[in-house]
Coordinates of C-alpha atoms in Angstrom, one line a residue:
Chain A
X1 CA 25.8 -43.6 -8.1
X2 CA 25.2 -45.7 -4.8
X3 CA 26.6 -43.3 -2.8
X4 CA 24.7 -39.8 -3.6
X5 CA 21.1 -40.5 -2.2
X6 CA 22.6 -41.8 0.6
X7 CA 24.6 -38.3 1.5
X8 CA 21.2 -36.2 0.1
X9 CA 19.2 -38.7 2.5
X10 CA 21.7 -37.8 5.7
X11 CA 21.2 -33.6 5.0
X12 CA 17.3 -34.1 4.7
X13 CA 17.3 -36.5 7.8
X14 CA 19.5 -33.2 9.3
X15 CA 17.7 -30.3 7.8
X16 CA 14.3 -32.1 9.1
X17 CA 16.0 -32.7 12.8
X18 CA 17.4 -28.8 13.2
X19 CA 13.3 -28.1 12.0
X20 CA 12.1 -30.2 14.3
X21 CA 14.6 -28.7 16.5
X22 CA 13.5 -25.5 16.5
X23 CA 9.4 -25.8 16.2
X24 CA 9.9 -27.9 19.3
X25 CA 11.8 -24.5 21.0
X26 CA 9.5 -22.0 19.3
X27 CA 6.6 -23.6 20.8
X28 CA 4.6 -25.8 18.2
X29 CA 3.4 -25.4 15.2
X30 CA 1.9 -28.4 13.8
X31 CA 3.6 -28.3 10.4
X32 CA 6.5 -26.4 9.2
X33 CA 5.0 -23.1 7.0
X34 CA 5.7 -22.3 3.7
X35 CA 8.4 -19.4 3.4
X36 CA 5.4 -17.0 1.3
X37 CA 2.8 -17.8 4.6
X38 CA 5.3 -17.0 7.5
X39 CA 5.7 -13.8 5.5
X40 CA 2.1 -13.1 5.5
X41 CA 1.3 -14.4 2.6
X42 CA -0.1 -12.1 0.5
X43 CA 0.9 -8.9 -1.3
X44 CA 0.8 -5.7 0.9
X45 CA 1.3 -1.8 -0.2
X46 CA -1.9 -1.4 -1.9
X47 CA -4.9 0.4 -1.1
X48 CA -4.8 4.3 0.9
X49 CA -3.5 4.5 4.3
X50 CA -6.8 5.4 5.2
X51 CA -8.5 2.5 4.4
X52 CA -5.7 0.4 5.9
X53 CA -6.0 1.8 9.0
X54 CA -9.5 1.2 9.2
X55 CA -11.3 -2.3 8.4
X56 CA -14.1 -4.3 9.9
X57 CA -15.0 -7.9 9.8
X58 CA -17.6 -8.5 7.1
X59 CA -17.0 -12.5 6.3
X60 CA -16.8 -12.7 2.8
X61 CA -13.3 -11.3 1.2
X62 CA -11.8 -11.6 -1.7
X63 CA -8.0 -11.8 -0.8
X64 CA -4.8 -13.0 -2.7
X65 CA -2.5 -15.3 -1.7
X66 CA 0.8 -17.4 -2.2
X67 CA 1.5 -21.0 -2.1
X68 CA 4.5 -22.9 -2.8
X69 CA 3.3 -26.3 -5.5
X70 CA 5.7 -29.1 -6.0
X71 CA 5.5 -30.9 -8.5
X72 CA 7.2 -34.6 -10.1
X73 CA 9.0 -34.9 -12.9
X74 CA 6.0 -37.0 -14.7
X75 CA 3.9 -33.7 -14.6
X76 CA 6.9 -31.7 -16.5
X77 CA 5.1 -31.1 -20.3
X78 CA 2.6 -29.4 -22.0
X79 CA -0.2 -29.6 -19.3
X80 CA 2.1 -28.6 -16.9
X81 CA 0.1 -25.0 -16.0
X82 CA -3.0 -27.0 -16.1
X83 CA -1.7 -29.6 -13.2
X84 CA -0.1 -26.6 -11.4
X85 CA -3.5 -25.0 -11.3
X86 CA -5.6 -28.3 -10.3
X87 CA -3.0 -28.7 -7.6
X88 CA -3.4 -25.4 -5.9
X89 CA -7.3 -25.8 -5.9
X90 CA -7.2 -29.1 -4.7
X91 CA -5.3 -27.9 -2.0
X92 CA -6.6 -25.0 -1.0
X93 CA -10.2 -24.9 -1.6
X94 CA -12.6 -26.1 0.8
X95 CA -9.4 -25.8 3.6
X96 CA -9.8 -23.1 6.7
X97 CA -7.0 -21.7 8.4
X98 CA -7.0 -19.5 11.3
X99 CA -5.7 -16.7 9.4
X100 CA -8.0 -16.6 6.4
X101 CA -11.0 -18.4 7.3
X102 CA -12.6 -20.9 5.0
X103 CA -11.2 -21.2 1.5
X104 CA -14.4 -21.0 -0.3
X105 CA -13.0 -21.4 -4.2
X106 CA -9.9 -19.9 -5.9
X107 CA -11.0 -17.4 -8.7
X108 CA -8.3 -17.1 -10.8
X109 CA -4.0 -17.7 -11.2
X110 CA -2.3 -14.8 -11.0
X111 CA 0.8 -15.7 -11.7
X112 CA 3.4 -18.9 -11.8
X113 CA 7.1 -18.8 -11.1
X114 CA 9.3 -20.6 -12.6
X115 CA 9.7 -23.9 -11.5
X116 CA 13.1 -24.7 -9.1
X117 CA 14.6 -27.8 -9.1
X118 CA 14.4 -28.9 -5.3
X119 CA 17.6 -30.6 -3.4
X120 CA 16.3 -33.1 -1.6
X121 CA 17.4 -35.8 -4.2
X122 CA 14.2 -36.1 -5.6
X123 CA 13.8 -34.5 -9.0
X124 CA 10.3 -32.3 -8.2
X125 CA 10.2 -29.0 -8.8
X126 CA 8.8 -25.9 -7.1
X127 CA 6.4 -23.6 -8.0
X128 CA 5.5 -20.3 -6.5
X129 CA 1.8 -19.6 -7.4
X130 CA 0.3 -16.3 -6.7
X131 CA -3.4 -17.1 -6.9
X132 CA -7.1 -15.0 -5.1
X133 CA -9.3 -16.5 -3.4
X134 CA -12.8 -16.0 -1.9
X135 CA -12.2 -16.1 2.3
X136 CA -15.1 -16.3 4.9
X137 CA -13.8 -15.8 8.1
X138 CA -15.8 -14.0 11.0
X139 CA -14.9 -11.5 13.2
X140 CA -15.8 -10.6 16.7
X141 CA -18.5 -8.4 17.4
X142 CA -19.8 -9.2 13.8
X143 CA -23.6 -9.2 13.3
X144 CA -24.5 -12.2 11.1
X145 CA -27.4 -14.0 10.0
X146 CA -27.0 -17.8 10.7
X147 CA -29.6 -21.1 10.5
X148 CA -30.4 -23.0 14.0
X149 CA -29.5 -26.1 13.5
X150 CA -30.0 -28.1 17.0
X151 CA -32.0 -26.3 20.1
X152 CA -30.6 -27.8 23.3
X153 CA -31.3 -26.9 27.0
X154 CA -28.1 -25.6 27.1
X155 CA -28.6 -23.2 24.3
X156 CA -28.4 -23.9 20.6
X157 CA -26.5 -24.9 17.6
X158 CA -26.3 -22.6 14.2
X159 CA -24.5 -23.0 10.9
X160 CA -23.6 -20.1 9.0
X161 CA -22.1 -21.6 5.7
X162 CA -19.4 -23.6 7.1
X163 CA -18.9 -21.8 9.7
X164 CA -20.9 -23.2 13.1
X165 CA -22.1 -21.3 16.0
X166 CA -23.1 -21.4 19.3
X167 CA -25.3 -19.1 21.3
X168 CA -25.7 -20.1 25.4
X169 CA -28.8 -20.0 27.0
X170 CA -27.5 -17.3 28.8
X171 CA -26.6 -15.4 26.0
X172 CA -30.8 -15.4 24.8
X173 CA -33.2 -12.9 26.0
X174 CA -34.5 -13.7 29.3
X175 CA -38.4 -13.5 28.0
X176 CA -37.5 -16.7 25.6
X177 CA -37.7 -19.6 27.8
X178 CA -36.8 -23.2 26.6
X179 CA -39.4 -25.8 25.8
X180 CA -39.8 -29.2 24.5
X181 CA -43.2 -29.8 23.7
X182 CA -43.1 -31.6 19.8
X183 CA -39.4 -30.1 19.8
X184 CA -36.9 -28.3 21.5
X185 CA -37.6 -24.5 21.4
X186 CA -37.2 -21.4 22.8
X187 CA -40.5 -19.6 22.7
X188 CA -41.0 -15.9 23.7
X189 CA -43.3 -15.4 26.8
X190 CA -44.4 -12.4 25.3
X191 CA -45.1 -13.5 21.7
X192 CA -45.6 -16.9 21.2
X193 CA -45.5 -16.5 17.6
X194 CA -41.8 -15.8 18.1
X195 CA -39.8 -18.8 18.7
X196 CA -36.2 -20.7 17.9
X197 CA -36.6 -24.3 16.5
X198 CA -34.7 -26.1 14.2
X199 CA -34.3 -24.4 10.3
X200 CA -35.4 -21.1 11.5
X201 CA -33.2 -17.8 10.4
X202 CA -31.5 -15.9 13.3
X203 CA -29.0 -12.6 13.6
X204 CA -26.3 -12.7 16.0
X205 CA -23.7 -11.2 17.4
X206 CA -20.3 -12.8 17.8
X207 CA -18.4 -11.8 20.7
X208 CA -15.8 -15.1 20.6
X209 CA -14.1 -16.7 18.4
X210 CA -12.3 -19.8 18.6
X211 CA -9.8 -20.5 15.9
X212 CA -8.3 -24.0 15.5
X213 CA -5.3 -24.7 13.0
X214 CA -8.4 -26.1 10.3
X215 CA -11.6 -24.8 12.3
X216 CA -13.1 -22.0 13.4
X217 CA -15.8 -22.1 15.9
X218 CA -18.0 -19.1 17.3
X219 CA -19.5 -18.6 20.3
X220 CA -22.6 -15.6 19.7
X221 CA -25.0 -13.6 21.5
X222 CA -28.5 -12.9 21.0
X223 CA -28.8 -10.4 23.6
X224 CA -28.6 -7.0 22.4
X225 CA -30.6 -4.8 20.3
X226 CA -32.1 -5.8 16.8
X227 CA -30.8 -9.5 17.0
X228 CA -32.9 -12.5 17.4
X229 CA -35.1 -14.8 15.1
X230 CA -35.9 -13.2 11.6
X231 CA -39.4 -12.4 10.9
X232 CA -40.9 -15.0 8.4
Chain B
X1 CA 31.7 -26.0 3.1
X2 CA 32.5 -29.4 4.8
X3 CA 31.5 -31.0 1.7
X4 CA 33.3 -29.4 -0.7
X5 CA 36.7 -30.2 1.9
X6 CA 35.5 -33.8 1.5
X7 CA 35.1 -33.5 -2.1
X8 CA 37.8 -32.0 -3.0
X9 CA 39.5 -34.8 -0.8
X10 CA 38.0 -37.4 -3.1
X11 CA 39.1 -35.7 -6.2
X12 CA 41.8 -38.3 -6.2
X13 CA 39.3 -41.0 -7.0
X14 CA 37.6 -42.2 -9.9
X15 CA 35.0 -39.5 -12.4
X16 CA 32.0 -40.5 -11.4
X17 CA 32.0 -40.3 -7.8
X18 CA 34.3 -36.7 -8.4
X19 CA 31.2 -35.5 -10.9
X20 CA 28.7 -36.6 -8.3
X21 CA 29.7 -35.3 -5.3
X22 CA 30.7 -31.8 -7.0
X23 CA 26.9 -31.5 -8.3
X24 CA 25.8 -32.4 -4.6
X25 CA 28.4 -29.9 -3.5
X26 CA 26.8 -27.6 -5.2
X27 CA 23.6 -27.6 -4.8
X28 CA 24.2 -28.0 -1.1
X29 CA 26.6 -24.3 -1.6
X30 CA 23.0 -22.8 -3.4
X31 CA 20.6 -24.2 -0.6
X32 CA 23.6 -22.5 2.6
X33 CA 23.1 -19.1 0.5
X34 CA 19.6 -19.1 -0.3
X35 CA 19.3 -20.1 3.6
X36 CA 21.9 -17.3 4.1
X37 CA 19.3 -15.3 2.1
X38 CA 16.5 -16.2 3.9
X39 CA 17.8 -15.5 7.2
X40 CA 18.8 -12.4 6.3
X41 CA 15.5 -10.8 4.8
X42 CA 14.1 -12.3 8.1
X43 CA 17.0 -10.6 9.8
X44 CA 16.6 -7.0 8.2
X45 CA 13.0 -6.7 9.8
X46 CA 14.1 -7.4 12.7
X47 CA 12.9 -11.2 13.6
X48 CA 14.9 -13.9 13.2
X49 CA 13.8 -17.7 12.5
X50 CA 13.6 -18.5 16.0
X51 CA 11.1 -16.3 16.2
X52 CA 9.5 -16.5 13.2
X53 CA 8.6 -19.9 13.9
X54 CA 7.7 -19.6 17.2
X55 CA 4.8 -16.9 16.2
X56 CA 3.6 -19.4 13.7
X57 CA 2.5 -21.6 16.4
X58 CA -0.1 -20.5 19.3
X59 CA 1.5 -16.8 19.6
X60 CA 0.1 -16.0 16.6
X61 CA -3.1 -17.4 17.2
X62 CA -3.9 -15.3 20.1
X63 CA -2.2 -12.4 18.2
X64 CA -4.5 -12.5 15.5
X65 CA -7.8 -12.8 18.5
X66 CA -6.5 -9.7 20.3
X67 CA -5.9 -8.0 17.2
X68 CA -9.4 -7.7 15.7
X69 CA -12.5 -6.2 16.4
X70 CA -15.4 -5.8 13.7
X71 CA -17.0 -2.9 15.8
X72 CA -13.9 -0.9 16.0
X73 CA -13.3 -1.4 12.1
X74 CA -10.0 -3.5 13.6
X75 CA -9.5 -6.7 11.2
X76 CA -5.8 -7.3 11.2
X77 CA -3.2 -7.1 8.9
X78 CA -4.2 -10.2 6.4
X79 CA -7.3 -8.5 5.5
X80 CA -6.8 -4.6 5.2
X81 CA -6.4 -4.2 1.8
X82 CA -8.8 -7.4 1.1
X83 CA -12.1 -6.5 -0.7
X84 CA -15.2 -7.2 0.7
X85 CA -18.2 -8.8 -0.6
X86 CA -21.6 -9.4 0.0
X87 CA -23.3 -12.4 0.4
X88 CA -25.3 -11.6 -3.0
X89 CA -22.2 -11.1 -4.7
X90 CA -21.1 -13.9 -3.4
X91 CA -24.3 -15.4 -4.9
X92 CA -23.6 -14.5 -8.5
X93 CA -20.4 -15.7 -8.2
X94 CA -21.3 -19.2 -6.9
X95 CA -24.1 -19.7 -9.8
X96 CA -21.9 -18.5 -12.6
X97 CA -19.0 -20.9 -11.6
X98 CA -22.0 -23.5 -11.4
X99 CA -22.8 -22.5 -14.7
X100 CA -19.4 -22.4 -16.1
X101 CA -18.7 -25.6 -15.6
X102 CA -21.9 -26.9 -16.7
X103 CA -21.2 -25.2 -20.6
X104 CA -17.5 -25.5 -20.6
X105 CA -17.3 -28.7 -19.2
X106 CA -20.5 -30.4 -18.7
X107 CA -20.3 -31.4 -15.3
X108 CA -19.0 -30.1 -11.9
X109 CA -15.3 -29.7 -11.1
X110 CA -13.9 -30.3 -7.9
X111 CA -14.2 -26.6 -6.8
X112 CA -17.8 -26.6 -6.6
X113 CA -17.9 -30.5 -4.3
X114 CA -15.8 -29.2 -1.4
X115 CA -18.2 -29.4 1.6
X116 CA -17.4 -25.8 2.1
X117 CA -18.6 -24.7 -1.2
X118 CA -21.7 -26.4 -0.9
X119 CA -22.5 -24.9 2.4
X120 CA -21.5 -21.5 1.4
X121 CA -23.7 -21.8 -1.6
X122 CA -26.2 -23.0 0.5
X123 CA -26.2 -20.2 2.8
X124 CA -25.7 -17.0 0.1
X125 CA -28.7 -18.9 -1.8
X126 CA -30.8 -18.6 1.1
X127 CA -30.1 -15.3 2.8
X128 CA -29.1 -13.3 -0.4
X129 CA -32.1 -11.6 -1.5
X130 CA -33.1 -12.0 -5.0
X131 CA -30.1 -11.1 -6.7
X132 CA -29.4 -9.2 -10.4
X133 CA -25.6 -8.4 -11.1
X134 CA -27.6 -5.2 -11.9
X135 CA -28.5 -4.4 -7.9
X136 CA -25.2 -5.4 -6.4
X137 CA -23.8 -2.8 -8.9
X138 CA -26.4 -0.3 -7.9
X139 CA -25.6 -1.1 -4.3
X140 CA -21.6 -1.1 -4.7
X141 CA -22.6 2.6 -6.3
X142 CA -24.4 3.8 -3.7
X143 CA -22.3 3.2 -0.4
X144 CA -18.9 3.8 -2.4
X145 CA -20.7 7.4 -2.9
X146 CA -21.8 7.7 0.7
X147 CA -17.8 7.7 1.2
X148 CA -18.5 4.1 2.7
X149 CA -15.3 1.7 3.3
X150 CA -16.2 -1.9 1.9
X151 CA -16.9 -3.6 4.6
X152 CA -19.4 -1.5 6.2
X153 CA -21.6 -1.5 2.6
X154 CA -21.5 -5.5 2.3
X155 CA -22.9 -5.7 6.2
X156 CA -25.5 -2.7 5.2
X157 CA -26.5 -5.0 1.6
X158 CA -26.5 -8.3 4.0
X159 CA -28.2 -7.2 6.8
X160 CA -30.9 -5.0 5.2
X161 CA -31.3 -1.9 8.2
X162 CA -34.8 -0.3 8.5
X163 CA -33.7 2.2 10.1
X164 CA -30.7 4.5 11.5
X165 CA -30.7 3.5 15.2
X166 CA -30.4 -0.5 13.5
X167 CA -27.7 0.7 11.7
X168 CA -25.9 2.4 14.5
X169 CA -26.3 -0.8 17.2
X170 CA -25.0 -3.0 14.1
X171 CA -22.2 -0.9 12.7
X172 CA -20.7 1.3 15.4
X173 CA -17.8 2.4 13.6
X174 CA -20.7 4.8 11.0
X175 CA -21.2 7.1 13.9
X176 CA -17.8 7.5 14.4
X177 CA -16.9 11.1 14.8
X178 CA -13.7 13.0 12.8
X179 CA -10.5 14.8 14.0
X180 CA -13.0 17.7 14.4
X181 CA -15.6 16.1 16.8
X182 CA -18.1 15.9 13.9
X183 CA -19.9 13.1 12.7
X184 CA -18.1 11.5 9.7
X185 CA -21.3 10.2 8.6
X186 CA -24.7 12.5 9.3
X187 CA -27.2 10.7 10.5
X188 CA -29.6 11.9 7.3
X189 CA -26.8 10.5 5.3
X190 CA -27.1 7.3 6.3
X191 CA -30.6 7.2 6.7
X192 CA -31.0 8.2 2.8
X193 CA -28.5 5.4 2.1
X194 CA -31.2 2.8 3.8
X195 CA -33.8 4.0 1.9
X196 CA -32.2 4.2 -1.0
X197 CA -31.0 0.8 -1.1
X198 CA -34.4 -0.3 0.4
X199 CA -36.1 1.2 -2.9
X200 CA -32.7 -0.8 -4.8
X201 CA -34.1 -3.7 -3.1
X202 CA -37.8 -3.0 -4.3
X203 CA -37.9 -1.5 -8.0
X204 CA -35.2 -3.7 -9.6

């Protein structure tokens, strides 16, 4: 009928402008957030109080999560679990959030609702997909090992997976002092033996994070006990 | 509700546009109660949408910073009942998804040609020691009998301690004491779970 997109196109246009509406008032966020994430997104009540209470940052996790996946008409069939799966790797894998980290690969599907018809005039439905997931995320005052990847005056660059670092000259022992001989290096007064170039393995310490809506960023120290270049 | 005034308004008119506007009616009635819905499980904790949607944005950002702290065994709430793994674990499972989709397949999916995963596989390749599902078993064994939590026995596997006073400068939170003032974790404890997942590390 000419006349029913037209109405279902006036309550989206509304429904988007109240949204709008109210991320502008509530301060920002970027995109609006699937119901399952702005309730946490995962499934809670497992595991002893005693272990909830106390956890530590360790990178690696292997966490479970929700997603909403819509999907068109065209994809309704026999292969419609398989396209529901592709979808949710597609978008999730290799993705970082500030709340998980980086999205190293989804390991398996744990479960698929059924699909709801959305009212937005279009005929696509939605999926709720429980799916887990390995997460890398950092924590402060983590020790980690991480590769130098660019030795600068002002201190220098590392990479630990996807996950980059950066450790100030004033954050490195005062007995390592820069140099740029053949290449940029800090060299140990004491030892020369024991130096930071580029492709060498170090252990840091974070003490800052900085967590973007799709990056994370660290800032590290070398400072304290036990950290600093790893013997070759 | 408006709608359904204005439909029943237009009843007088021809079928189709009757039929039509009673299945947008509808389905605008479903979306109002499972709004209705939302707003109220929103509302029984104590938040409403306002407010949810004002902590998605930089409020929750610097929530979740203030929150954490590895040394204190804080991590927030997304990850406490998260498992932990070690970077060789992390190892076997990157080279048997490899190989997975090498035999079932024949080449690689799109999993394994995110930039991501090619870092990470990168990194757990180079810092995980050489690996056997056999030793991250034994490992797993040994710090979940030492009445370590998770996390603390994947930094012990990836950073390999020589020694107690490492440990203790690394990991804080394994000299913590009990209610009772004592040690939870005796320092010959510890230092016989080094050494036993040094000789882990060595024989297998």
């Amino acid at each position: 009928h000419p006349r029913a997109p037209r109405r279902a196109d006036r309550r989206r246009r509304r429904v988007l402008r109240a949204r709008a509406r109210k991320v502008r008032a509530g301060g920002g966020a970027r995109r609006p957030r699937a119901r399952a994430e702005r309730r946490g997104g995962r499934s809670r009540g497992r595991g002893d109080a005693r272990r909830r209470s106390r956890r530590e940052g360790a990178m690696f996790f292997h966490i479970e999560q929700e997603k909403n996946i819509v999907l068109e008409p065209m994809y309704f069939g026999k292969r419609m679990r398989e396209m529901i799966e592709s979808r949710v790797r597609q978008e999730v894998e290799g993705s970082c959030t500030g709340r998980h980290g980086y999205i190293v690969m989804v390991t398996n599907i744990v479960h698929i609702s059924e699909g709801m018809i959305t009212d937005d005039g279009t005929a696509r439905a939605k999926f709720h997909v429980k799916y887990s997931a390995i997460a890398f995320r950092p924590f402060k005052n983590e020790v980690l090992d991480c590769v130098v990847v660019q030795v600068t005056k002002f201190g220098f660059f590392a990479e630990a997976g996807p996950l980059k670092l950066f450790v100030s000259n004033q954050l490195v022992p005062e007995e390592m002092v820069f140099e740029s001989v053949d290449e940029n290096a800090y060299v140990d007064k004491t030892d020369i033996s024991h130096r930071i170039v580029k492709d060498i393995e170090v252990r840091v310490k974070v003490v800052g994070l900085r967590i973007d809506h799709n990056e994370i960023f660290c800032v590290a120290t070398m400072k304290e006990p036990y950290l600093g270049p790893s013997p070759a | 509700r408006s709608l359904l005034a204005r439909a029943e308004k237009r009843d007088a008119r021809p079928d189709l546009a009757a039929r039509v506007a009673a299945t947008v009616v509808a389905t605008a009635l479903a979306s109002l109660d499972r709004a209705e819905r939302v707003a109220r499980q929103f509302g029984s904790r104590g938040v409403d949408r306002r407010t949810t949607i004002a902590m998605s944005g930089l409020a929750c950002t610097k929530k979740v910073v203030e929150d954490e702290d590895a040394q204190e065994l804080r991590l927030g709430e997304d990850f406490t009942d998260a498992h932990c793994l070690s970077m060789d674990e992390v190892n076997l499972i990157c080279a048997a998804k490899l190989g997975d989709d090498l035999d079932k397949i024949g080449e690689p999916t799109s999993t394994t040609q995110t930039k991501v995963f090619e870092m990470t596989n990168a990194y757990v390749r180079r810092f995980a020691k050489e690996a056997a599902s056999r030793q991250t078993e034994a490992f797993r064994n040994l710090y979940a009998q030492a009445g370590l939590t998770d996390f603390e026995g994947a930094i012990m596997v990836n950073l390999n301690f020589g020694d107690y006073e490492e440990a203790i400068a690394h990991l804080p939170s394994l000299a913590r004491k009990g209610d009772d003032g004592i040690l939870i974790h005796s320092e010959e404890k510890v230092s016989k779970l080094i050494d036993d997942m040094a000789d882990v590390r060595r024989f297998e």
